[in-house]
Amino acid sequence: MTVARVAKTQGRHGEVAADLYTDFPEKFAERTHLSALAKDGSRRDLEVTDHWPHKGWMVFKFVGVDDMDAAEELIGSELQIPAAERAELEPGAVYVSDLIGCVVWDHGKPVGEVKDVEFTSGTAPILIVAEGQREHMVPFAESFLRRLDVAAKKIEMELPEGLLELDTPLSADEKKQQHQK
């Protein structure tokens, strides 16, 4: 599970500044071991000696990363923990990573597979659901959700009529009708 991504070096002694991808930054006080997944797919185990928030970032200091050159090697790396070490969520909450790959069903019919989750200014995250070459933007709103089974990779919903057609490309006849208006 990715909990942060190294964005830049910070200071002259090997510290790095990272974007956080966790709602539980306080857990870094007890997490002393992280894994760095580099852009090239290589993995490196890191031991955290210190961490602190700074200007919207989380700054990390690792054992053996003692200068800017060593810190630069970590830029772009995802800082990860084993899935078994994830923080326990409150009832009704779900990890975004658990939604990826789930099949969305609407009124008992499969719509497609969740490829991504976007957080916009609205109150509900948006599921990006792939149906063949098409993509649907489906609000992950509690009022639409009927059943969620992440173990079975299934999201059962009752979407408002017409929602899935909102982002459907126009047919040739529909395009013709628009040009006539």
PDB file of C-alpha atoms in Angstrom:
ATOM      1  CA  MET A   1       0.000   0.000   0.000  1.00  0.00           C
ATOM      2  CA  THR A   2       1.424   3.340  -1.033  1.00  0.00           C
ATOM      3  CA  VAL A   3       1.334   5.830   1.843  1.00  0.00           C
ATOM      4  CA  ALA A   4       3.499   8.578   0.295  1.00  0.00           C
ATOM      5  CA  ARG A   5       5.476   9.506  -2.825  1.00  0.00           C
ATOM      6  CA  VAL A   6       8.889  11.188  -2.621  1.00  0.00           C
ATOM      7  CA  ALA A   7       8.665  14.548  -4.392  1.00  0.00           C
ATOM      8  CA  LYS A   8      12.031  16.192  -3.730  1.00  0.00           C
ATOM      9  CA  THR A   9      15.077  16.405  -1.535  1.00  0.00           C
ATOM     10  CA  GLN A  10      14.779  18.477   1.629  1.00  0.00           C
ATOM     11  CA  GLY A  11      17.899  19.843   3.237  1.00  0.00           C
ATOM     12  CA  ARG A  12      21.520  18.735   2.865  1.00  0.00           C
ATOM     13  CA  HIS A  13      21.597  15.607   5.015  1.00  0.00           C
ATOM     14  CA  GLY A  14      19.551  13.183   2.917  1.00  0.00           C
ATOM     15  CA  GLU A  15      16.051  14.172   3.972  1.00  0.00           C
ATOM     16  CA  VAL A  16      13.229  13.886   1.432  1.00  0.00           C
ATOM     17  CA  ALA A  17       9.858  15.633   1.203  1.00  0.00           C
ATOM     18  CA  ALA A  18       6.910  13.457   0.227  1.00  0.00           C
ATOM     19  CA  ASP A  19       3.269  13.856  -0.781  1.00  0.00           C
ATOM     20  CA  LEU A  20       1.062  11.919   1.628  1.00  0.00           C
ATOM     21  CA  TYR A  21      -1.419   9.321   0.372  1.00  0.00           C
ATOM     22  CA  THR A  22      -2.755   8.400   3.769  1.00  0.00           C
ATOM     23  CA  ASP A  23      -5.357   9.806   6.111  1.00  0.00           C
ATOM     24  CA  PHE A  24      -3.306   8.504   9.037  1.00  0.00           C
ATOM     25  CA  PRO A  25       0.018  10.414   9.111  1.00  0.00           C
ATOM     26  CA  GLU A  26       0.209   9.838  12.872  1.00  0.00           C
ATOM     27  CA  LYS A  27       0.974   6.174  12.094  1.00  0.00           C
ATOM     28  CA  PHE A  28       4.491   7.173  10.965  1.00  0.00           C
ATOM     29  CA  ALA A  29       5.365   7.449  14.672  1.00  0.00           C
ATOM     30  CA  GLU A  30       5.055   3.643  14.925  1.00  0.00           C
ATOM     31  CA  ARG A  31       6.087   2.717  11.363  1.00  0.00           C
ATOM     32  CA  THR A  32       9.846   2.539  11.264  1.00  0.00           C
ATOM     33  CA  HIS A  33      10.111   0.366   8.136  1.00  0.00           C
ATOM     34  CA  LEU A  34       8.958   1.447   4.692  1.00  0.00           C
ATOM     35  CA  SER A  35       9.561   0.021   1.260  1.00  0.00           C
ATOM     36  CA  ALA A  36      10.504   2.356  -1.601  1.00  0.00           C
ATOM     37  CA  LEU A  37       9.163   1.295  -4.992  1.00  0.00           C
ATOM     38  CA  ALA A  38      11.171   3.154  -7.656  1.00  0.00           C
ATOM     39  CA  LYS A  39       9.820   4.183 -11.062  1.00  0.00           C
ATOM     40  CA  ASP A  40      11.852   1.382 -12.683  1.00  0.00           C
ATOM     41  CA  GLY A  41      10.101  -1.225 -10.502  1.00  0.00           C
ATOM     42  CA  SER A  42      13.027  -1.863  -8.180  1.00  0.00           C
ATOM     43  CA  ARG A  43      12.314  -2.018  -4.466  1.00  0.00           C
ATOM     44  CA  ARG A  44      14.404  -0.881  -1.515  1.00  0.00           C
ATOM     45  CA  ASP A  45      13.752  -1.318   2.206  1.00  0.00           C
ATOM     46  CA  LEU A  46      14.144   1.839   4.281  1.00  0.00           C
ATOM     47  CA  GLU A  47      14.341   2.434   8.007  1.00  0.00           C
ATOM     48  CA  VAL A  48      12.788   5.710   9.168  1.00  0.00           C
ATOM     49  CA  THR A  49      14.836   7.557  11.785  1.00  0.00           C
ATOM     50  CA  ASP A  50      12.728  10.711  11.835  1.00  0.00           C
ATOM     51  CA  HIS A  51       9.771  12.379  10.155  1.00  0.00           C
ATOM     52  CA  TRP A  52       7.959  15.693  10.487  1.00  0.00           C
ATOM     53  CA  PRO A  53       5.399  17.775   8.587  1.00  0.00           C
ATOM     54  CA  HIS A  54       6.743  20.780   6.687  1.00  0.00           C
ATOM     55  CA  LYS A  55       4.834  23.158   4.369  1.00  0.00           C
ATOM     56  CA  GLY A  56       2.266  20.584   3.230  1.00  0.00           C
ATOM     57  CA  TRP A  57       4.806  17.763   2.883  1.00  0.00           C
ATOM     58  CA  MET A  58       5.964  15.000   5.176  1.00  0.00           C
ATOM     59  CA  VAL A  59       9.741  15.069   5.519  1.00  0.00           C
ATOM     60  CA  PHE A  60      11.512  11.739   6.099  1.00  0.00           C
ATOM     61  CA  LYS A  61      15.023  10.865   7.230  1.00  0.00           C
ATOM     62  CA  PHE A  62      16.177   7.297   6.507  1.00  0.00           C
ATOM     63  CA  VAL A  63      19.115   5.217   7.711  1.00  0.00           C
ATOM     64  CA  GLY A  64      21.890   5.259   5.078  1.00  0.00           C
ATOM     65  CA  VAL A  65      20.449   8.184   3.132  1.00  0.00           C
ATOM     66  CA  ASP A  66      22.875  10.809   4.382  1.00  0.00           C
ATOM     67  CA  ASP A  67      23.370  13.309   1.563  1.00  0.00           C
ATOM     68  CA  MET A  68      21.522  14.993  -1.284  1.00  0.00           C
ATOM     69  CA  ASP A  69      22.824  12.527  -3.894  1.00  0.00           C
ATOM     70  CA  ALA A  70      21.396   9.557  -1.964  1.00  0.00           C
ATOM     71  CA  ALA A  71      18.129  11.453  -1.398  1.00  0.00           C
ATOM     72  CA  GLU A  72      17.823  12.275  -5.122  1.00  0.00           C
ATOM     73  CA  GLU A  73      17.796   8.534  -5.904  1.00  0.00           C
ATOM     74  CA  LEU A  74      14.487   8.296  -4.007  1.00  0.00           C
ATOM     75  CA  ILE A  75      12.660  11.040  -5.928  1.00  0.00           C
ATOM     76  CA  GLY A  76       9.524   9.614  -7.525  1.00  0.00           C
ATOM     77  CA  SER A  77       9.562   6.489  -5.353  1.00  0.00           C
ATOM     78  CA  GLU A  78       6.357   5.296  -3.722  1.00  0.00           C
ATOM     79  CA  LEU A  79       6.778   4.727   0.009  1.00  0.00           C
ATOM     80  CA  GLN A  80       4.805   1.626   0.852  1.00  0.00           C
ATOM     81  CA  ILE A  81       3.712  -0.593   3.727  1.00  0.00           C
ATOM     82  CA  PRO A  82       2.358  -4.157   3.647  1.00  0.00           C
ATOM     83  CA  ALA A  83      -1.430  -4.244   3.205  1.00  0.00           C
ATOM     84  CA  ALA A  84      -1.703  -6.099   6.515  1.00  0.00           C
ATOM     85  CA  GLU A  85      -0.360  -2.975   8.289  1.00  0.00           C
ATOM     86  CA  ARG A  86      -3.082  -0.634   7.027  1.00  0.00           C
ATOM     87  CA  ALA A  87      -4.940   1.332   9.671  1.00  0.00           C
ATOM     88  CA  GLU A  88      -8.322  -0.032  10.656  1.00  0.00           C
ATOM     89  CA  LEU A  89     -11.120   2.050   9.175  1.00  0.00           C
ATOM     90  CA  GLU A  90     -14.334   3.134  10.798  1.00  0.00           C
ATOM     91  CA  PRO A  91     -17.452   1.165   9.844  1.00  0.00           C
ATOM     92  CA  GLY A  92     -18.695   2.064   6.371  1.00  0.00           C
ATOM     93  CA  ALA A  93     -15.317   3.406   5.196  1.00  0.00           C
ATOM     94  CA  VAL A  94     -13.278   1.701   2.484  1.00  0.00           C
ATOM     95  CA  TYR A  95      -9.797   2.066   1.055  1.00  0.00           C
ATOM     96  CA  VAL A  96      -9.707   3.482  -2.480  1.00  0.00           C
ATOM     97  CA  SER A  97      -7.313   0.706  -3.499  1.00  0.00           C
ATOM     98  CA  ASP A  98      -9.972  -1.851  -2.529  1.00  0.00           C
ATOM     99  CA  LEU A  99     -12.433  -0.268  -4.982  1.00  0.00           C
ATOM    100  CA  ILE A 100     -10.098  -0.574  -7.974  1.00  0.00           C
ATOM    101  CA  GLY A 101     -11.011  -3.695  -9.936  1.00  0.00           C
ATOM    102  CA  CYS A 102     -14.512  -4.004  -8.483  1.00  0.00           C
ATOM    103  CA  VAL A 103     -17.363  -4.537 -10.926  1.00  0.00           C
ATOM    104  CA  VAL A 104     -20.164  -1.989 -10.621  1.00  0.00           C
ATOM    105  CA  TRP A 105     -23.705  -3.337 -10.989  1.00  0.00           C
ATOM    106  CA  ASP A 106     -26.723  -1.113 -11.590  1.00  0.00           C
ATOM    107  CA  HIS A 107     -30.159  -2.566 -10.848  1.00  0.00           C
ATOM    108  CA  GLY A 108     -28.722  -6.094 -11.177  1.00  0.00           C
ATOM    109  CA  LYS A 109     -26.884  -5.501 -14.482  1.00  0.00           C
ATOM    110  CA  PRO A 110     -23.080  -5.204 -14.772  1.00  0.00           C
ATOM    111  CA  VAL A 111     -21.881  -1.742 -15.819  1.00  0.00           C
ATOM    112  CA  GLY A 112     -18.090  -2.194 -15.873  1.00  0.00           C
ATOM    113  CA  GLU A 113     -14.938  -2.312 -13.789  1.00  0.00           C
ATOM    114  CA  VAL A 114     -13.626   0.478 -11.534  1.00  0.00           C
ATOM    115  CA  LYS A 115     -10.345   1.717 -13.028  1.00  0.00           C
ATOM    116  CA  ASP A 116      -9.838   4.798 -10.869  1.00  0.00           C
ATOM    117  CA  VAL A 117     -11.414   6.982  -8.190  1.00  0.00           C
ATOM    118  CA  GLU A 118     -11.393  10.774  -8.493  1.00  0.00           C
ATOM    119  CA  PHE A 119     -11.968  13.236  -5.699  1.00  0.00           C
ATOM    120  CA  THR A 120     -13.612  16.409  -6.930  1.00  0.00           C
ATOM    121  CA  SER A 121     -15.190  19.357  -5.172  1.00  0.00           C
ATOM    122  CA  GLY A 122     -18.406  17.370  -4.774  1.00  0.00           C
ATOM    123  CA  THR A 123     -19.289  15.420  -1.671  1.00  0.00           C
ATOM    124  CA  ALA A 124     -18.970  11.962  -3.246  1.00  0.00           C
ATOM    125  CA  PRO A 125     -15.873  10.504  -4.916  1.00  0.00           C
ATOM    126  CA  ILE A 126     -16.322   9.615  -8.589  1.00  0.00           C
ATOM    127  CA  LEU A 127     -15.757   6.034  -9.731  1.00  0.00           C
ATOM    128  CA  ILE A 128     -14.232   5.818 -13.210  1.00  0.00           C
ATOM    129  CA  VAL A 129     -15.902   2.689 -14.551  1.00  0.00           C
ATOM    130  CA  ALA A 130     -14.688   1.103 -17.794  1.00  0.00           C
ATOM    131  CA  GLU A 131     -17.233  -0.630 -20.019  1.00  0.00           C
ATOM    132  CA  GLY A 132     -15.279  -1.790 -23.047  1.00  0.00           C
ATOM    133  CA  GLN A 133     -13.999   1.374 -24.764  1.00  0.00           C
ATOM    134  CA  ARG A 134     -16.404   3.620 -22.820  1.00  0.00           C
ATOM    135  CA  GLU A 135     -15.900   5.136 -19.411  1.00  0.00           C
ATOM    136  CA  HIS A 136     -18.642   6.119 -17.016  1.00  0.00           C
ATOM    137  CA  MET A 137     -18.285   8.597 -14.179  1.00  0.00           C
ATOM    138  CA  VAL A 138     -20.354   7.186 -11.328  1.00  0.00           C
ATOM    139  CA  PRO A 139     -20.779   9.041  -8.018  1.00  0.00           C
ATOM    140  CA  PHE A 140     -19.844   6.738  -5.135  1.00  0.00           C
ATOM    141  CA  ALA A 141     -22.699   8.168  -3.088  1.00  0.00           C
ATOM    142  CA  GLU A 142     -24.231   6.353  -0.151  1.00  0.00           C
ATOM    143  CA  SER A 143     -27.724   7.075  -1.512  1.00  0.00           C
ATOM    144  CA  PHE A 144     -26.922   5.024  -4.667  1.00  0.00           C
ATOM    145  CA  LEU A 145     -25.017   2.229  -2.928  1.00  0.00           C
ATOM    146  CA  ARG A 146     -26.981  -0.901  -2.088  1.00  0.00           C
ATOM    147  CA  ARG A 147     -24.206  -3.363  -1.250  1.00  0.00           C
ATOM    148  CA  LEU A 148     -20.416  -3.315  -1.258  1.00  0.00           C
ATOM    149  CA  ASP A 149     -18.403  -6.540  -1.169  1.00  0.00           C
ATOM    150  CA  VAL A 150     -14.725  -5.698  -1.754  1.00  0.00           C
ATOM    151  CA  ALA A 151     -13.695  -9.331  -1.151  1.00  0.00           C
ATOM    152  CA  ALA A 152     -15.929 -10.405  -4.065  1.00  0.00           C
ATOM    153  CA  LYS A 153     -14.984  -7.215  -6.008  1.00  0.00           C
ATOM    154  CA  LYS A 154     -18.647  -6.241  -6.400  1.00  0.00           C
ATOM    155  CA  ILE A 155     -20.394  -2.886  -5.957  1.00  0.00           C
ATOM    156  CA  GLU A 156     -24.187  -3.035  -6.237  1.00  0.00           C
ATOM    157  CA  MET A 157     -25.860   0.299  -6.907  1.00  0.00           C
ATOM    158  CA  GLU A 158     -29.194   1.781  -7.924  1.00  0.00           C
ATOM    159  CA  LEU A 159     -28.264   4.710 -10.129  1.00  0.00           C
ATOM    160  CA  PRO A 160     -30.708   7.396 -11.239  1.00  0.00           C
ATOM    161  CA  GLU A 161     -32.260   6.737 -14.637  1.00  0.00           C
ATOM    162  CA  GLY A 162     -30.161   8.218 -17.429  1.00  0.00           C
ATOM    163  CA  LEU A 163     -26.977   8.698 -15.382  1.00  0.00           C
ATOM    164  CA  LEU A 164     -24.963   6.203 -17.432  1.00  0.00           C
ATOM    165  CA  GLU A 165     -26.047   7.884 -20.666  1.00  0.00           C
ATOM    166  CA  LEU A 166     -24.779  11.338 -19.648  1.00  0.00           C
ATOM    167  CA  ASP A 167     -21.302  10.704 -21.000  1.00  0.00           C
ATOM    168  CA  THR A 168     -22.371   8.580 -23.981  1.00  0.00           C
ATOM    169  CA  PRO A 169     -21.153   9.902 -27.359  1.00  0.00           C
ATOM    170  CA  LEU A 170     -23.887  11.226 -29.656  1.00  0.00           C
ATOM    171  CA  SER A 171     -25.090   9.006 -32.481  1.00  0.00           C
ATOM    172  CA  ALA A 172     -24.892  10.257 -36.076  1.00  0.00           C
ATOM    173  CA  ASP A 173     -28.637  11.046 -36.003  1.00  0.00           C
ATOM    174  CA  GLU A 174     -28.312  12.987 -32.750  1.00  0.00           C
ATOM    175  CA  LYS A 175     -25.414  15.032 -34.173  1.00  0.00           C
ATOM    176  CA  LYS A 176     -27.481  15.785 -37.269  1.00  0.00           C
ATOM    177  CA  GLN A 177     -30.429  16.934 -35.123  1.00  0.00           C
ATOM    178  CA  GLN A 178     -28.157  19.277 -33.141  1.00  0.00           C
ATOM    179  CA  HIS A 179     -26.825  20.896 -36.313  1.00  0.00           C
ATOM    180  CA  GLN A 180     -30.386  21.499 -37.539  1.00  0.00           C
ATOM    181  CA  LYS A 181     -31.309  23.462 -34.411  1.00  0.00           C
TER     182      LYS A 181
END
